[in-house]
mmCIF file of C-alpha atoms and ligand atoms in Angstrom:
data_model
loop_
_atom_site.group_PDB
_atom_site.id
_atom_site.type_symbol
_atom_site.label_atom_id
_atom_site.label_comp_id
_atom_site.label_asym_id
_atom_site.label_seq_id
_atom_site.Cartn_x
_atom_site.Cartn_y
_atom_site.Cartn_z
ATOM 1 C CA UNK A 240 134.716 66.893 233.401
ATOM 2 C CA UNK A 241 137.519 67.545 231.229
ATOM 3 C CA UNK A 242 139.168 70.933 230.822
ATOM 4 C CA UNK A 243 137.314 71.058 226.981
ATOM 5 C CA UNK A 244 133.805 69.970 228.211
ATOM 6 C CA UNK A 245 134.066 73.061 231.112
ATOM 7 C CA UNK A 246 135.374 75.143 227.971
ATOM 8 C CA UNK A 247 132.452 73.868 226.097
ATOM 9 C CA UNK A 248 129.631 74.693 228.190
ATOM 10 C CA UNK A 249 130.764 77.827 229.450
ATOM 11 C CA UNK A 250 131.310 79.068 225.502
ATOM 12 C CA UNK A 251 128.164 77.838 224.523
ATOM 13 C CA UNK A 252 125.804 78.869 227.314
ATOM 14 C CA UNK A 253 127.554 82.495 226.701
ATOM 15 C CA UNK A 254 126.547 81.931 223.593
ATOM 16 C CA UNK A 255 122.728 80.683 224.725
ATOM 17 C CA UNK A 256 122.729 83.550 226.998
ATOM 18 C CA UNK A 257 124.079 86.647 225.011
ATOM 19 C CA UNK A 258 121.887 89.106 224.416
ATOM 20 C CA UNK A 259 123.163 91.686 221.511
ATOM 21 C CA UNK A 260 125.959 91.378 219.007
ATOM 22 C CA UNK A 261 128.016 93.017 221.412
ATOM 23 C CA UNK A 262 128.148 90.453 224.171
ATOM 24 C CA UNK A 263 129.047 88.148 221.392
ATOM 25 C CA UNK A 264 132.055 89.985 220.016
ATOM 26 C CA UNK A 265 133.212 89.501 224.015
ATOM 27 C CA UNK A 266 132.762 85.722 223.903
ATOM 28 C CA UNK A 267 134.464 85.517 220.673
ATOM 29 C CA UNK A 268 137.576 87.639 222.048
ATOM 30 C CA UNK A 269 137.732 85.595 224.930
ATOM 31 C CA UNK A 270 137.881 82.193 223.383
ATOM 32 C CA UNK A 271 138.898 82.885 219.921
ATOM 33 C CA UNK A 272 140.628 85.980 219.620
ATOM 34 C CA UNK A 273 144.736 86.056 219.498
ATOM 35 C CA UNK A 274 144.823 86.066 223.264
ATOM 36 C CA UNK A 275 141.511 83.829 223.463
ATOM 37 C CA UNK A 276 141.445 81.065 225.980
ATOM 38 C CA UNK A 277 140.986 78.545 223.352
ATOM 39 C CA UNK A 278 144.061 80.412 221.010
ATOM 40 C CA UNK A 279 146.585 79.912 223.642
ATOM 41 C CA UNK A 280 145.619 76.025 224.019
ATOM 42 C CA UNK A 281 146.414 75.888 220.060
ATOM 43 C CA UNK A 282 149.554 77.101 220.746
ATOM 44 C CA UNK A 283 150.510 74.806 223.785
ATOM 45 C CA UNK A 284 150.119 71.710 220.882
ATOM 46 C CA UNK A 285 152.950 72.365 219.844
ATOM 47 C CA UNK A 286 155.166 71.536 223.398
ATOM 48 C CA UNK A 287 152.881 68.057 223.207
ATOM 49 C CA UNK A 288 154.184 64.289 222.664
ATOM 50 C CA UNK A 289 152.744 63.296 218.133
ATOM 51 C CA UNK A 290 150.174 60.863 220.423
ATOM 52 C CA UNK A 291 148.909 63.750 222.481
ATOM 53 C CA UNK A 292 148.874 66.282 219.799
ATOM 54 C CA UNK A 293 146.449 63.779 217.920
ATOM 55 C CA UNK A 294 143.957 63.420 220.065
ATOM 56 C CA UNK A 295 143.931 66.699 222.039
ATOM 57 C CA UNK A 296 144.169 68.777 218.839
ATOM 58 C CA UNK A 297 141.665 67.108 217.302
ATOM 59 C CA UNK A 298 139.383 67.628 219.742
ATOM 60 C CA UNK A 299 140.692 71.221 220.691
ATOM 61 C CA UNK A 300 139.719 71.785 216.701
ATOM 62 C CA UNK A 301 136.323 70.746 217.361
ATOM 63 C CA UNK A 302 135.971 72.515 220.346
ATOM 64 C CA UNK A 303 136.911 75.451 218.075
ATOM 65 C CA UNK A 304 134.768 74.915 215.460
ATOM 66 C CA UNK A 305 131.721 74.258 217.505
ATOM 67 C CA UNK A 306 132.029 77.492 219.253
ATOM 68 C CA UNK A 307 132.867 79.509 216.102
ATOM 69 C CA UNK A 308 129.625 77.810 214.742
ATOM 70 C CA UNK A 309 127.632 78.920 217.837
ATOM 71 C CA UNK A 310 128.723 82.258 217.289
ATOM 72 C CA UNK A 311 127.671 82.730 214.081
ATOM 73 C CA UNK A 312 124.243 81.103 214.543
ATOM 74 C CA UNK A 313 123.479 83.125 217.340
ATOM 75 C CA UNK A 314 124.715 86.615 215.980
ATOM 76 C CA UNK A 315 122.332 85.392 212.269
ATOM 77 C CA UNK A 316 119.392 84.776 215.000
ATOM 78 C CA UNK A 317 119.793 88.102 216.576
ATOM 79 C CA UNK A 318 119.853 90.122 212.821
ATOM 80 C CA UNK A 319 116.118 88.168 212.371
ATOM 81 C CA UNK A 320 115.008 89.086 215.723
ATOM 82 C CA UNK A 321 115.695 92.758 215.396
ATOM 83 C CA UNK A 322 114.534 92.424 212.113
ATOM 84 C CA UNK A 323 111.627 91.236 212.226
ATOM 85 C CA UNK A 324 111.092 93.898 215.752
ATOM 86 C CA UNK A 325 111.502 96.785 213.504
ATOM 87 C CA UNK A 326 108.953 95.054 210.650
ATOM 88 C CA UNK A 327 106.261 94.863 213.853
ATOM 89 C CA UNK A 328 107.208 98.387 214.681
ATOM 90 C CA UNK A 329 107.098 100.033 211.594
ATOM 91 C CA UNK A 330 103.910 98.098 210.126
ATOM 92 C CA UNK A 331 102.101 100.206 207.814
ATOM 93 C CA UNK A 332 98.637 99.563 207.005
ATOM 94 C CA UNK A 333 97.822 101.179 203.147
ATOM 95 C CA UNK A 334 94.419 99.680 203.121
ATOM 96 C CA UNK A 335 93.482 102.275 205.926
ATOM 97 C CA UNK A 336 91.039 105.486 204.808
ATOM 98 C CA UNK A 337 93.181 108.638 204.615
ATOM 99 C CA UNK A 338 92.506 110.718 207.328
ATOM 100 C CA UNK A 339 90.124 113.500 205.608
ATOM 101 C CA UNK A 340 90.878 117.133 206.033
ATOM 102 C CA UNK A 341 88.970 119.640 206.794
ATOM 103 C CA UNK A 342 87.416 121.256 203.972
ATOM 104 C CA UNK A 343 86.127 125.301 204.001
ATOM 105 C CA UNK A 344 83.951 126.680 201.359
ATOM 106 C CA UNK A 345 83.819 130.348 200.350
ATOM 107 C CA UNK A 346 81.343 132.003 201.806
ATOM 108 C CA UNK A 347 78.223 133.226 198.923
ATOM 109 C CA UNK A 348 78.952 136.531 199.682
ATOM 110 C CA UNK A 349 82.452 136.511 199.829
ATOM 111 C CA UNK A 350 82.290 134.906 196.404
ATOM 112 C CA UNK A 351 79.536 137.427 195.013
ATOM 113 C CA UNK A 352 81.891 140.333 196.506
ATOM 114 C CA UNK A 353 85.082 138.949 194.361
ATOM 115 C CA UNK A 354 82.471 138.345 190.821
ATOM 116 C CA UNK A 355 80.956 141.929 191.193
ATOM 117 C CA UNK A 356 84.513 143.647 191.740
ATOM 118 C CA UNK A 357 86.011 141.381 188.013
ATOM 119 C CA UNK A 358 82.860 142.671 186.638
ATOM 120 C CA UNK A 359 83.282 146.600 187.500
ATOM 121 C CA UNK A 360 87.099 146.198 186.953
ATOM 122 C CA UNK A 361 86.545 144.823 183.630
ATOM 123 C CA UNK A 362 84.922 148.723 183.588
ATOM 124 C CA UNK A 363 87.664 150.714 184.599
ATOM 125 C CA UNK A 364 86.543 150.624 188.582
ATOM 126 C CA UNK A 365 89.250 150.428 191.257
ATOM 127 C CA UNK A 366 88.204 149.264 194.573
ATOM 128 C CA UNK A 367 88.128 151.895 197.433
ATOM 129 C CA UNK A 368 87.479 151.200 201.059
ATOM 130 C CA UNK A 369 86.756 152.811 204.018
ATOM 131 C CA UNK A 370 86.458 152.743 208.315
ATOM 132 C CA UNK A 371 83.119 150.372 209.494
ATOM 133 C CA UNK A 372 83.599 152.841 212.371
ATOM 134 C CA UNK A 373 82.805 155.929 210.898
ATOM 135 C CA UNK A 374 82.330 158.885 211.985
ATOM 136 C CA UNK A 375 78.974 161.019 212.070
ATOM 137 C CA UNK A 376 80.230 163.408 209.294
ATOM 138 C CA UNK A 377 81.195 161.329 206.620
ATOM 139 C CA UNK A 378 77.826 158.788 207.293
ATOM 140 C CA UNK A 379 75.430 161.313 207.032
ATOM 141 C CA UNK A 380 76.155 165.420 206.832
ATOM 142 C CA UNK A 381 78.613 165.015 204.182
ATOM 143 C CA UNK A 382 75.829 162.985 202.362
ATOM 144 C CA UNK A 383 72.996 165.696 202.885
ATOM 145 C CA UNK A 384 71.312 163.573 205.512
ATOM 146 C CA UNK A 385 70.131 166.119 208.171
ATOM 147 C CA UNK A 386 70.222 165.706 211.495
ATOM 148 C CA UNK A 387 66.511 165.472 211.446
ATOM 149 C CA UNK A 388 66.335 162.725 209.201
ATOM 150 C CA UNK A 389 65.135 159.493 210.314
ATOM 151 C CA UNK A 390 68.011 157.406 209.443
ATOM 152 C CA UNK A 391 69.668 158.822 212.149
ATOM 153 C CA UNK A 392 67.783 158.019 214.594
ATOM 154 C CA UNK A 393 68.784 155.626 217.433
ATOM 155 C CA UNK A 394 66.404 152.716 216.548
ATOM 156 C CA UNK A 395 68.391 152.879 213.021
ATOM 157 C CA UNK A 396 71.907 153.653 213.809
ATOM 158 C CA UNK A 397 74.393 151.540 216.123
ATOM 159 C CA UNK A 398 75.815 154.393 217.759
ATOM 160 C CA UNK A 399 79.112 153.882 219.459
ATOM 161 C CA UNK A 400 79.752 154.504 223.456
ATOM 162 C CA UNK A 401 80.960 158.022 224.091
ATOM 163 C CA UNK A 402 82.542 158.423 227.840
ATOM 164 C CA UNK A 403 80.623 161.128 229.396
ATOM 165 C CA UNK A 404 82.387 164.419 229.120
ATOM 166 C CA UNK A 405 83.419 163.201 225.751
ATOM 167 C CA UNK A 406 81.944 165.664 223.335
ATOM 168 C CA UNK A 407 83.709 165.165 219.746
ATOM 169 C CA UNK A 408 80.624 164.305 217.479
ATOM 170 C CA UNK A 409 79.278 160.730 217.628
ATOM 171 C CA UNK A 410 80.801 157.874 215.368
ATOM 172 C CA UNK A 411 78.370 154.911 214.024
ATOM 173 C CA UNK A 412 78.456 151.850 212.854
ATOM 174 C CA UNK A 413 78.674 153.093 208.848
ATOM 175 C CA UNK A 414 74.825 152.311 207.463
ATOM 176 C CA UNK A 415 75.769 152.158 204.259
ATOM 177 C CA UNK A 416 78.828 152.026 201.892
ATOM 178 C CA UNK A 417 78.066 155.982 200.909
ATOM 179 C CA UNK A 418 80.307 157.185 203.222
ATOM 180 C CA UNK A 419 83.512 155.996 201.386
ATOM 181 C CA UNK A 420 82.053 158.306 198.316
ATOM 182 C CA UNK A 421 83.957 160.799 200.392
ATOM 183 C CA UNK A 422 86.371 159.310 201.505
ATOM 184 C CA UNK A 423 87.480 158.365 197.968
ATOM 185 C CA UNK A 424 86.561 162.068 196.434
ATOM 186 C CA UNK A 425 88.271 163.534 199.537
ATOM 187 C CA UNK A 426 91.301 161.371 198.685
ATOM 188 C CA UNK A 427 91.435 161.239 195.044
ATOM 189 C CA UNK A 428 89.998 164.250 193.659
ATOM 190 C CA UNK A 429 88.085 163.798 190.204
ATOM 191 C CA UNK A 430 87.810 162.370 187.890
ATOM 192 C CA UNK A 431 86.966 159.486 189.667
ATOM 193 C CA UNK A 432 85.693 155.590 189.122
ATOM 194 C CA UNK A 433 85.634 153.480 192.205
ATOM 195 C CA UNK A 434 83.809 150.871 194.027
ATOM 196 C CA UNK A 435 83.845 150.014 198.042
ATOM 197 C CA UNK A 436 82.056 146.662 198.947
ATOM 198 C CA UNK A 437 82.067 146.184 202.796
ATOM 199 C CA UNK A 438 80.018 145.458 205.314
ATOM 200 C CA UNK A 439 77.224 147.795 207.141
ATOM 201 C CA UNK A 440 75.128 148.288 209.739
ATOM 202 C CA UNK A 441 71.275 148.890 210.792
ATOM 203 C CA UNK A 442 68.946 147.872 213.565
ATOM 204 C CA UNK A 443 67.473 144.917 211.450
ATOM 205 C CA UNK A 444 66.429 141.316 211.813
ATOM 206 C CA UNK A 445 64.157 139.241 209.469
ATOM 207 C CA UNK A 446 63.781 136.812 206.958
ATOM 208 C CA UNK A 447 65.093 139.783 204.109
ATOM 209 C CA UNK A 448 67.141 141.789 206.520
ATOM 210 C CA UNK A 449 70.105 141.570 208.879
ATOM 211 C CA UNK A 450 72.055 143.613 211.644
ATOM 212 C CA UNK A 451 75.123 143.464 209.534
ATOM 213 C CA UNK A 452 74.588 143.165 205.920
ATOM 214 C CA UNK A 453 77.230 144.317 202.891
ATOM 215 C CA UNK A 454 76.725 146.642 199.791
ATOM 216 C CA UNK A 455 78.524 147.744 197.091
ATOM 217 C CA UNK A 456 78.798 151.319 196.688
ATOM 218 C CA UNK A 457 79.677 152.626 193.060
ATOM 219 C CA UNK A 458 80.657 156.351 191.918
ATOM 220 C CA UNK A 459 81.774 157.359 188.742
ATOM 221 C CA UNK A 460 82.852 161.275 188.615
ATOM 222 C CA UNK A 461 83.846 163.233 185.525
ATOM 223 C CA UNK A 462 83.268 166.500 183.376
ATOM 224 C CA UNK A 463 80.096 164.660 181.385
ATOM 225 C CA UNK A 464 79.357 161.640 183.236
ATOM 226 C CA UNK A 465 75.235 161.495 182.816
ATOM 227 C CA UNK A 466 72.329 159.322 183.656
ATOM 228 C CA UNK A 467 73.002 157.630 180.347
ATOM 229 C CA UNK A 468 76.035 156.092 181.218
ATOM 230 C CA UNK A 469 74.571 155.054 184.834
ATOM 231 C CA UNK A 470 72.170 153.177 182.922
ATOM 232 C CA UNK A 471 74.814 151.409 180.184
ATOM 233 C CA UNK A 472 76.907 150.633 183.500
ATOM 234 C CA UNK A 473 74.332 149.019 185.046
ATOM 235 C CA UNK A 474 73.152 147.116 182.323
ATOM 236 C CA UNK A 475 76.420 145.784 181.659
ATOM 237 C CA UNK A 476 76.995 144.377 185.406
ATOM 238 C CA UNK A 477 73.478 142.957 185.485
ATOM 239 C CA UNK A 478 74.248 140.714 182.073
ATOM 240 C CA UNK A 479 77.539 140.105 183.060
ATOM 241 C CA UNK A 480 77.055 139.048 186.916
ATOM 242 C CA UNK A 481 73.845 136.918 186.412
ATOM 243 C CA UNK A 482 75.076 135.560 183.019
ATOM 244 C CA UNK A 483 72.047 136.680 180.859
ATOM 245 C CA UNK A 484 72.148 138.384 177.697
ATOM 246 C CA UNK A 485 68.488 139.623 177.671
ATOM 247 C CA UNK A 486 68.473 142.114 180.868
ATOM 248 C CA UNK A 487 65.866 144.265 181.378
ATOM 249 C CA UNK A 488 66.080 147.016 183.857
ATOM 250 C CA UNK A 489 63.126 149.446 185.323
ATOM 251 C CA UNK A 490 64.504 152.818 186.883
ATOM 252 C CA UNK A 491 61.960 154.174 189.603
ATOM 253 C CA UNK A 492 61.785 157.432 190.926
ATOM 254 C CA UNK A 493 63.130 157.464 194.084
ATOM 255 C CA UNK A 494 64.722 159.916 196.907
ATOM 256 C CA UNK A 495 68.087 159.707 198.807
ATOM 257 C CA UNK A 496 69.367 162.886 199.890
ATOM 258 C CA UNK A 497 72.894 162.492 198.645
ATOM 259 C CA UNK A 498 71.900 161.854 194.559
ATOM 260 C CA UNK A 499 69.213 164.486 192.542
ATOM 261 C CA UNK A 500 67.506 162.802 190.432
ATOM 262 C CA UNK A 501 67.527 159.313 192.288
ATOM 263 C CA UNK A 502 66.325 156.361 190.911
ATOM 264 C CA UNK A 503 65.858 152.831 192.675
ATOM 265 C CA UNK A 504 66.268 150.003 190.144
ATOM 266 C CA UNK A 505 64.771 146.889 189.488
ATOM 267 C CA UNK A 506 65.469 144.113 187.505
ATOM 268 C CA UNK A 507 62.911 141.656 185.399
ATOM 269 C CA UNK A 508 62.697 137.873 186.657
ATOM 270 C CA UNK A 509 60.283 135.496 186.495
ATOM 271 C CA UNK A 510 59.574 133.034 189.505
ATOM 272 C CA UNK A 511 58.609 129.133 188.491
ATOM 273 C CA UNK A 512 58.254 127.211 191.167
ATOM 274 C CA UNK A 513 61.203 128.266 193.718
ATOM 275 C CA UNK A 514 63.599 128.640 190.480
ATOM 276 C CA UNK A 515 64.424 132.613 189.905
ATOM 277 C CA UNK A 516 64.919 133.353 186.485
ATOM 278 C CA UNK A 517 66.295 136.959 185.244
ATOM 279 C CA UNK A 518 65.532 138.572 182.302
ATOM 280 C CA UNK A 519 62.016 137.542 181.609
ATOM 281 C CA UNK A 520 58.809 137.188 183.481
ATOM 282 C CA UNK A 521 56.579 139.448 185.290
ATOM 283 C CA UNK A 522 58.042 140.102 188.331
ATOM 284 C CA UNK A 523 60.640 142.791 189.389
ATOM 285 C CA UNK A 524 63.437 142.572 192.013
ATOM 286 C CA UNK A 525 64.408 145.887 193.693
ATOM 287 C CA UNK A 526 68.368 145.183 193.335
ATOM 288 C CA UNK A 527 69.892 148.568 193.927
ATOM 289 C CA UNK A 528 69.908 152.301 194.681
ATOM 290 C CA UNK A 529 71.176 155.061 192.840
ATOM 291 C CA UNK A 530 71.244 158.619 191.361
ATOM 292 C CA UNK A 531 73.111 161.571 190.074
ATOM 293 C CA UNK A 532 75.676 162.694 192.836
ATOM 294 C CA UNK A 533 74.308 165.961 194.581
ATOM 295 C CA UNK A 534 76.443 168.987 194.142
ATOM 296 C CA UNK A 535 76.080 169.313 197.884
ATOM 297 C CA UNK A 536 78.210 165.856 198.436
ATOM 298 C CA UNK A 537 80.621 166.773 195.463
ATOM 299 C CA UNK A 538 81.398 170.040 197.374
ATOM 300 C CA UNK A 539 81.781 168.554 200.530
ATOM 301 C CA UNK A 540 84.412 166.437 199.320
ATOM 302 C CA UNK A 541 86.358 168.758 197.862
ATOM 303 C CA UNK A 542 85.073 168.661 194.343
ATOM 304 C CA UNK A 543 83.786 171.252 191.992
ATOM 305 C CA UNK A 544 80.327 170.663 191.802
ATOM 306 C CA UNK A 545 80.331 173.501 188.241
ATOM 307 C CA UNK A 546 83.192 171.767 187.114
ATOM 308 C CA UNK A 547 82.242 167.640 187.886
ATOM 309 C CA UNK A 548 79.421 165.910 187.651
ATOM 310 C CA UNK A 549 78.658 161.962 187.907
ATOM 311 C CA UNK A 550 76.298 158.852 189.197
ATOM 312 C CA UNK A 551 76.458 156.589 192.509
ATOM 313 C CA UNK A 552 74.791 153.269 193.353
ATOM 314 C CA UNK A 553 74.474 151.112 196.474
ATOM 315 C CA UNK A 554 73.968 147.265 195.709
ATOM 316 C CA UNK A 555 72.931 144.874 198.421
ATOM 317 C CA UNK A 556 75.617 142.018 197.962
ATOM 318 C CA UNK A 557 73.602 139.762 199.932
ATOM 319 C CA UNK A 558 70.355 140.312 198.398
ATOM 320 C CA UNK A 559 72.745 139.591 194.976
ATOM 321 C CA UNK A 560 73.925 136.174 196.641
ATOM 322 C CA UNK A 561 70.084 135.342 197.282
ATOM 323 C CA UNK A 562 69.245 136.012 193.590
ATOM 324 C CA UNK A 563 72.215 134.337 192.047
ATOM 325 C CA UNK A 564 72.691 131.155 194.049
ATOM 326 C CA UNK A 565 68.501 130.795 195.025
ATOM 327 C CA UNK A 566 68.994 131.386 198.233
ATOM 328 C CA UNK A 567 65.587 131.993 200.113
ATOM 329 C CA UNK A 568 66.633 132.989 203.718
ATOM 330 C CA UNK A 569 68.783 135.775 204.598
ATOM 331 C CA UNK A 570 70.010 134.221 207.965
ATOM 332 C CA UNK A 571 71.422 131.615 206.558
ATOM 333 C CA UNK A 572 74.243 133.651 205.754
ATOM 334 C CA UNK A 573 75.210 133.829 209.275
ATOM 335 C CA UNK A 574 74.285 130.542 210.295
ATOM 336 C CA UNK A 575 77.093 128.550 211.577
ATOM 337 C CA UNK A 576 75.552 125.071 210.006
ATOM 338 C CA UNK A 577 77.731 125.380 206.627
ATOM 339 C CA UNK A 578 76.075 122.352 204.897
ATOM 340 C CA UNK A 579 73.264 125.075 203.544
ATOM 341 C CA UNK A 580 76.548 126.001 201.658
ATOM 342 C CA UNK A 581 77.291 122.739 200.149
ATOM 343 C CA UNK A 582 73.455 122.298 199.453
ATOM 344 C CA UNK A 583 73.499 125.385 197.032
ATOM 345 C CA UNK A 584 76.752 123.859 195.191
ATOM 346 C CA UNK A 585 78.935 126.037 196.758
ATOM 347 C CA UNK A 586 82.375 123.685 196.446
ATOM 348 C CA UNK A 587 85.087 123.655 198.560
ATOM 349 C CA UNK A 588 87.931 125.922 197.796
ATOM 350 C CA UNK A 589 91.319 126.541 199.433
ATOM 351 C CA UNK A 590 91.719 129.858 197.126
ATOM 352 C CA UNK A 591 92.013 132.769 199.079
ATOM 353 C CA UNK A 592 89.264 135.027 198.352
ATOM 354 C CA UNK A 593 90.378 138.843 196.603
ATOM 355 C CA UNK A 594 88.674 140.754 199.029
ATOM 356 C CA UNK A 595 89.237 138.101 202.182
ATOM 357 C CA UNK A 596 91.154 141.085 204.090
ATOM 358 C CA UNK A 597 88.590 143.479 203.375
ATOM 359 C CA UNK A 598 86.839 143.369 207.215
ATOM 360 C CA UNK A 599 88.489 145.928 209.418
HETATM 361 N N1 LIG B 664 73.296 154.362 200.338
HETATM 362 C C1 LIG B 664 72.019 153.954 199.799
HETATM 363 C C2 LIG B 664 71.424 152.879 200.724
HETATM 364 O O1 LIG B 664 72.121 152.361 201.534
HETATM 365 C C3 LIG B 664 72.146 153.374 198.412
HETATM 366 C C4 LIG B 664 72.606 154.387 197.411
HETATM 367 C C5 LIG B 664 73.941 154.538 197.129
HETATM 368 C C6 LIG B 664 71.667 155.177 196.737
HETATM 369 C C7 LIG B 664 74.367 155.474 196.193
HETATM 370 C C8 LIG B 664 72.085 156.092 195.828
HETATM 371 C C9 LIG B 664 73.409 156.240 195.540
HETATM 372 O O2 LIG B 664 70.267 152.558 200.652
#
C-alpha cells in the first residue's frame, strides 16, 4: 500500500470512528492543520522532479480533498444526531389533558359568616371576638346565669380538665357567643355596636344539633337604644341576608337571664315540597334569640346600667346556612364528603374568606 492509501484509511476510519465534534477537530489538526501530516507532504512538492510533482500532487490534492470532505460530512451528521436526540428528549405532547388542580369550596358557613357580617356592617356593626376557652365568669355569672341554672350543668357544658389542687374557677368550652358581650363592653365602654360570630359549644348530636355549632352574637348599647330599633335591625338583616323584600317577623316571649324583656324570633316561610320559601306561607322558623340587655350584665361590664341601655341577639349561623342554601341535615356540615357542597351550588373559590382566621 502506498504511503497515501495508509494516509487514506487511517483519516477516514478516524473519521468513521469519531464520536463528537471534538475528536474531529483532532483529526483535522493532524492531517490538515499547518503542521498536519498531510500539510507538510504539500510542502515537500515543491523539492520534487515537474513529472513527480504531477502525479503525486495530484493525488496528494485528492487525498486532501477527500478527507476535508469526510470531515465535514461527518461533523453535519453529528449536528442531526444531537439534534434530532434533543427533539426525542424534549417531546412535548399538547394534546395531553392538563393536569387538574385541586379545587376547595368555601365552606356554607364560612360563607353565611362573611354575608351576615357585610350585612350588619352595612349597619354600623364592627366585628368583636372573643376566647372559645372561656372562662366560667364571663360564660355565665357575668350573664346572670346562676350557678344553679341548668345550662351549667355537666351534661351541657364541656368543662375543661383542672389538675387536682388547681382551684381557680372552672373554664368551658364558651356555649354561646354571649360571653364576648363582655368582653366587648368590658373593652370598649358604651356606646357600643358590635357583632362576634364564632364557634360554640354544647353536649349535642342530632339531625338539628351539633357538638360544635357557630352563632352570631349582636349588641347594640346607647343612651336610647329600645326594642324598636331591635326590631328595625332585625328586619333589615332578614330582607337583606335572604334577599326578600316582604319579611315578616313574629317576636315571642321568651326568657334568657342576661336580656329583660326577651323575645325569641321567628321568621315566616312557607315549605313546598323540600323548597323553603321566606316571607310567605304558614310556617315559622325559630331563627334567633334576643332581648333588652339586663342592667345586671351592663353593670358587670363596667357600664352604667342608669346611664345605657340597649338590645342583644344570638343567631344560629348554621341553622342560617340550612335555611339559605336548603340544606336539610345539620351533619353534613362536618362531613368530610365535600361533594354535598358542590350539590347545593356551592362553587369553587380560591378567595380567602373575611373571617377565615377567626378559629382560635
Ligand atoms: N345566647 C343565647 C343562646 O345561645 C342567644 C341570645 C343572645 C339571646 C343574646 C338573647 C340575647 O341561646
Amino acid at each position: 500500500m502506498s504511503d497515501l492509501d495508509q494516509l487514506r484509511t487511517k483519516y477516514l476510519s478516524g473519521v468513521a470512528d469519531a464520536a463528537d465534534e471534538a475528536a474531529l477537530e483532532e483529526l483535522r489538526l493532524a492531517g490538515l492543520g499547518k503542521k498536519g501530516e498531510i500539510s507538510l507532504m504539500m510542502r515537500e512538492l515543491g523539492k520534487m522532479s515537474p513529472e513527480e510533482k504531477q502525479t503525486f500532487g495530484k493525488a496528494l490534492n485528492e487525498l486532501k480533498t477527500e478527507i476535508d470532505t469526510a470531515l465535514r460530512e461527518k461533523k453535519q451528521a453529528l449536528a442531526d444526531a444531537a439534534l434530532e436526540a434533543r427533539l426525542q428528549d424534549e417531546w412535548l405532547d399538547v394534546t395531553l389533558p392538563g393536569r387538574p388542580r385541586r379545587q376547595g369550596t368555601i365552606h356554607p358557613v364560612s360563607q353565611v359568616m362573611d354575608e351576615v357580617t357585610a350585612i350588619f356592617a352595612d349597619m354600623g356593626f364592627s366585628v368583636a371576638e372573643g376566647p372559645q376557652v372561656e372562662d366560667d365568669w364571663h360564660n355565665f355569672d357575668a350573664l346572670n346565669i346562676a350557678p344553679e341554672h341548668p345550662a351549667r350543668q355537666e351534661h351541657d357544658t364541656f368543662f375543661m380538665h383542672r389538675a387536682e389542687g388547681d382551684d381557680r374557677p372552672p373554664h368551658v368550652l364558651r356555649t354561646h357567643t354571649s360571653p364576648v358581650q363582655i368582653r366587648a363592653m368590658q373593652e370598649q365602654g358604651a356606646p357600643i355596636r358590635v357583632i362576634a360570630p364564632g364557634r360554640v359549644y354544647r353536649m349535642d348530636m342530632d339531625q338539628t344539633h351539633a357538638p360544635m355549632f357557630h352563632q352570631i352574637e349582636g349588641l347594640a348599647i346607647g343612651k336610647d337604644i329600645s326594642m324598636a330599633n331591635l326590631k328595625w335591625v332585625l328586619e333589615e338583616f332578614c330582607k337583606a341576608f335572604f334577599e326578600v323584600d316582604n319579611v315578616e317577623l313574629r317576636f315571642r316571649a321568651s326568657h334568657f337571664p342576661f336580656t329583660e324583656p326577651s323575645a325569641e324570633v321567628d321568621i315566616r316561610c312557607s315549605w313546598e315540597g323540600k323548597q323553603l320559601k321566606i316571607g310567605e306561607g304558614n310556617s315559622w322558623m325559630e331563627i334567633l334569640g334576643s332581648g333588652m340587655v339586663h342592667p345586671k350584665v351592663l353593670e358587670a361590664a363596667g357600664v352604667d346600667s342608669t346611664q345605657y341601655q340597649g338590645f342583644a341577639f344570638g343567631i344560629g349561623i348554621d341553622r342560617l346556612a340550612m335555611l339559605k342554601y336548603g340544606i336539610p341535615d345539620l351533619r353534613a356540615f362536618f362531613d368530610s364528603d365535600l361533594r354535598w357542597l358542590k350539590h347545593y351550588g356551592f362553587a369553587p373559590q380560591d378567595v380567602p374568606t373575611v373571617l377565615g382566621g377567626l378559629s382560635r
